[in-house]
PDB file of C-alpha atoms in Angstrom:
ATOM      1  CA  THR A  91     142.449 112.411 166.869  1.00 64.00           C
ATOM      2  CA  THR A  92     142.477 112.595 170.643  1.00 83.00           C
ATOM      3  CA  GLN A  93     141.832 109.360 172.416  1.00 86.00           C
ATOM      4  CA  PRO A  94     139.237 109.073 175.129  1.00 86.00           C
ATOM      5  CA  PRO A  95     140.642 108.984 178.663  1.00 89.00           C
ATOM      6  CA  LEU A  96     141.430 105.557 180.051  1.00 86.00           C
ATOM      7  CA  THR A  97     139.203 104.040 182.660  1.00 91.00           C
ATOM      8  CA  PRO A  98     140.659 103.183 186.071  1.00 89.00           C
ATOM      9  CA  ALA A  99     140.538  99.479 185.139  1.00 92.00           C
ATOM     10  CA  GLU A 100     142.441 100.188 181.915  1.00 91.00           C
ATOM     11  CA  LEU A 101     145.033 102.231 183.824  1.00 91.00           C
ATOM     12  CA  ARG A 102     145.518  99.393 186.335  1.00 92.00           C
ATOM     13  CA  ALA A 103     145.821  96.852 183.511  1.00 93.00           C
ATOM     14  CA  ARG A 104     148.338  99.042 181.695  1.00 92.00           C
ATOM     15  CA  GLY A 105     150.307  99.500 184.932  1.00 94.00           C
ATOM     16  CA  ARG A 106     150.384  95.742 185.566  1.00 95.00           C
ATOM     17  CA  THR A 107     151.456  95.120 181.968  1.00 96.00           C
ATOM     18  CA  GLU A 108     154.276  97.661 182.262  1.00 96.00           C
ATOM     19  CA  ILE A 109     155.427  96.122 185.542  1.00 97.00           C
ATOM     20  CA  LEU A 110     155.453  92.639 184.003  1.00 97.00           C
ATOM     21  CA  GLN A 111     157.351  93.901 180.954  1.00 98.00           C
ATOM     22  CA  ARG A 112     159.911  95.675 183.154  1.00 97.00           C
ATOM     23  CA  GLU A 113     160.391  92.530 185.278  1.00 98.00           C
ATOM     24  CA  ALA A 114     160.849  90.441 182.115  1.00 98.00           C
ATOM     25  CA  ARG A 115     163.486  92.911 180.841  1.00 98.00           C
ATOM     26  CA  GLU A 116     165.265  92.812 184.208  1.00 98.00           C
ATOM     27  CA  ARG A 117     165.346  88.993 184.152  1.00 98.00           C
ATOM     28  CA  GLN A 118     166.638  89.040 180.590  1.00 98.00           C
ATOM     29  CA  LEU A 119     169.360  91.558 181.453  1.00 98.00           C
ATOM     30  CA  GLU A 120     170.363  89.552 184.530  1.00 98.00           C
ATOM     31  CA  SER A 121     170.596  86.429 182.376  1.00 98.00           C
ATOM     32  CA  VAL A 122     172.828  88.237 179.868  1.00 98.00           C
ATOM     33  CA  ARG A 123     174.917  89.635 182.734  1.00 97.00           C
ATOM     34  CA  GLN A 124     175.424  86.164 184.226  1.00 97.00           C
ATOM     35  CA  ARG A 125     176.397  84.720 180.824  1.00 96.00           C
ATOM     36  CA  GLU A 126     178.954  87.470 180.252  1.00 95.00           C
ATOM     37  CA  LEU A 127     180.382  87.064 183.759  1.00 95.00           C
ATOM     38  CA  ALA A 128     180.740  83.331 183.116  1.00 96.00           C
ATOM     39  CA  LYS A 129     182.745  84.130 179.971  1.00 95.00           C
ATOM     40  CA  LEU A 130     185.121  86.245 182.067  1.00 95.00           C
ATOM     41  CA  LYS A 131     185.681  83.543 184.706  1.00 95.00           C
ATOM     42  CA  PRO A 132     188.550  81.739 182.875  1.00 95.00           C
ATOM     43  CA  ALA A 133     190.346  85.038 182.254  1.00 94.00           C
ATOM     44  CA  GLU A 134     189.915  86.006 185.902  1.00 94.00           C
ATOM     45  CA  GLN A 135     191.329  82.660 187.032  1.00 96.00           C
ATOM     46  CA  GLU A 136     194.295  83.040 184.669  1.00 97.00           C
ATOM     47  CA  LEU A 137     194.913  86.541 185.993  1.00 97.00           C
ATOM     48  CA  GLN A 138     194.919  85.256 189.574  1.00 97.00           C
ATOM     49  CA  ARG A 139     197.342  82.479 188.597  1.00 98.00           C
ATOM     50  CA  VAL A 140     199.668  84.970 186.916  1.00 98.00           C
ATOM     51  CA  GLU A 141     199.494  87.327 189.915  1.00 98.00           C
ATOM     52  CA  LYS A 142     200.515  84.463 192.222  1.00 98.00           C
ATOM     53  CA  GLU A 143     203.376  83.597 189.872  1.00 98.00           C
ATOM     54  CA  ILE A 144     204.538  87.225 189.876  1.00 98.00           C
ATOM     55  CA  VAL A 145     204.552  87.287 193.685  1.00 98.00           C
ATOM     56  CA  ARG A 146     206.508  84.013 193.730  1.00 98.00           C
ATOM     57  CA  VAL A 147     209.079  85.349 191.250  1.00 98.00           C
ATOM     58  CA  GLU A 148     209.415  88.637 193.166  1.00 98.00           C
ATOM     59  CA  GLN A 149     210.090  86.687 196.355  1.00 98.00           C
ATOM     60  CA  ALA A 150     212.669  84.530 194.571  1.00 98.00           C
ATOM     61  CA  VAL A 151     214.416  87.625 193.190  1.00 98.00           C
ATOM     62  CA  LYS A 152     214.417  89.234 196.640  1.00 98.00           C
ATOM     63  CA  GLU A 153     215.971  86.076 198.102  1.00 98.00           C
ATOM     64  CA  GLN A 154     218.613  86.006 195.349  1.00 98.00           C
ATOM     65  CA  VAL A 155     219.494  89.643 196.065  1.00 98.00           C
ATOM     66  CA  ARG A 156     219.797  88.837 199.772  1.00 98.00           C
ATOM     67  CA  GLN A 157     221.996  85.805 199.081  1.00 97.00           C
ATOM     68  CA  ARG A 158     224.144  87.790 196.644  1.00 97.00           C
ATOM     69  CA  ALA A 159     224.672  90.530 199.245  1.00 95.00           C
ATOM     70  CA  ALA A 160     225.647  87.916 201.850  1.00 93.00           C
ATOM     71  CA  PHE A 161     228.008  86.289 199.363  1.00 93.00           C
ATOM     72  CA  ASN A 162     229.612  89.621 198.460  1.00 91.00           C
ATOM     73  CA  LYS A 163     230.078  90.450 202.123  1.00 88.00           C
ATOM     74  CA  ALA A 164     231.674  87.049 202.739  1.00 85.00           C
ATOM     75  CA  LEU A 165     233.894  87.560 199.702  1.00 85.00           C
ATOM     76  CA  ASP A 166     234.973  90.977 200.981  1.00 81.00           C
ATOM     77  CA  VAL A 167     235.822  89.457 204.358  1.00 76.00           C
ATOM     78  CA  PHE A 168     237.762  86.672 202.679  1.00 76.00           C
ATOM     79  CA  PHE A 169     239.963  89.147 200.828  1.00 76.00           C
ATOM     80  CA  LEU A 170     240.510  91.463 203.802  1.00 69.00           C
ATOM     81  CA  LYS A 171     244.098  91.717 204.886  1.00 63.00           C
ATOM     82  CA  ASP A 172     243.205  93.246 208.234  1.00 62.00           C
ATOM     83  CA  LEU A 173     240.646  90.963 209.895  1.00 62.00           C
ATOM     84  CA  SER A 174     239.860  93.614 212.509  1.00 62.00           C
ATOM     85  CA  ASN A 175     237.695  95.340 209.857  1.00 60.00           C
ATOM     86  CA  ILE A 176     235.314  92.380 209.664  1.00 58.00           C
ATOM     87  CA  PHE A 177     232.847  93.882 212.109  1.00 60.00           C
ATOM     88  CA  LEU A 178     233.025  97.378 210.655  1.00 58.00           C
ATOM     89  CA  LYS A 179     231.271  96.477 207.413  1.00 52.00           C
TER      90      LYS A 179
END
């Protein structure tokens, strides 16, 4: 029912076997990890493309707001009766 104690040679062999098994598991997990990361690559690239597009659109909107403000100011000046107020706005 109880097993005899292992000899030093058996302990070393068991230790080497466990190390080899652990290294094999680590390689397998790294392989799976790399495969899964590769699957995410297209989504990551699409996300980066969309983020760049968002920045571009935000800049375009900001420029439109700036142009609209300049236009409104010019329109206000155009309709001013008293041109001395031009520099007060």
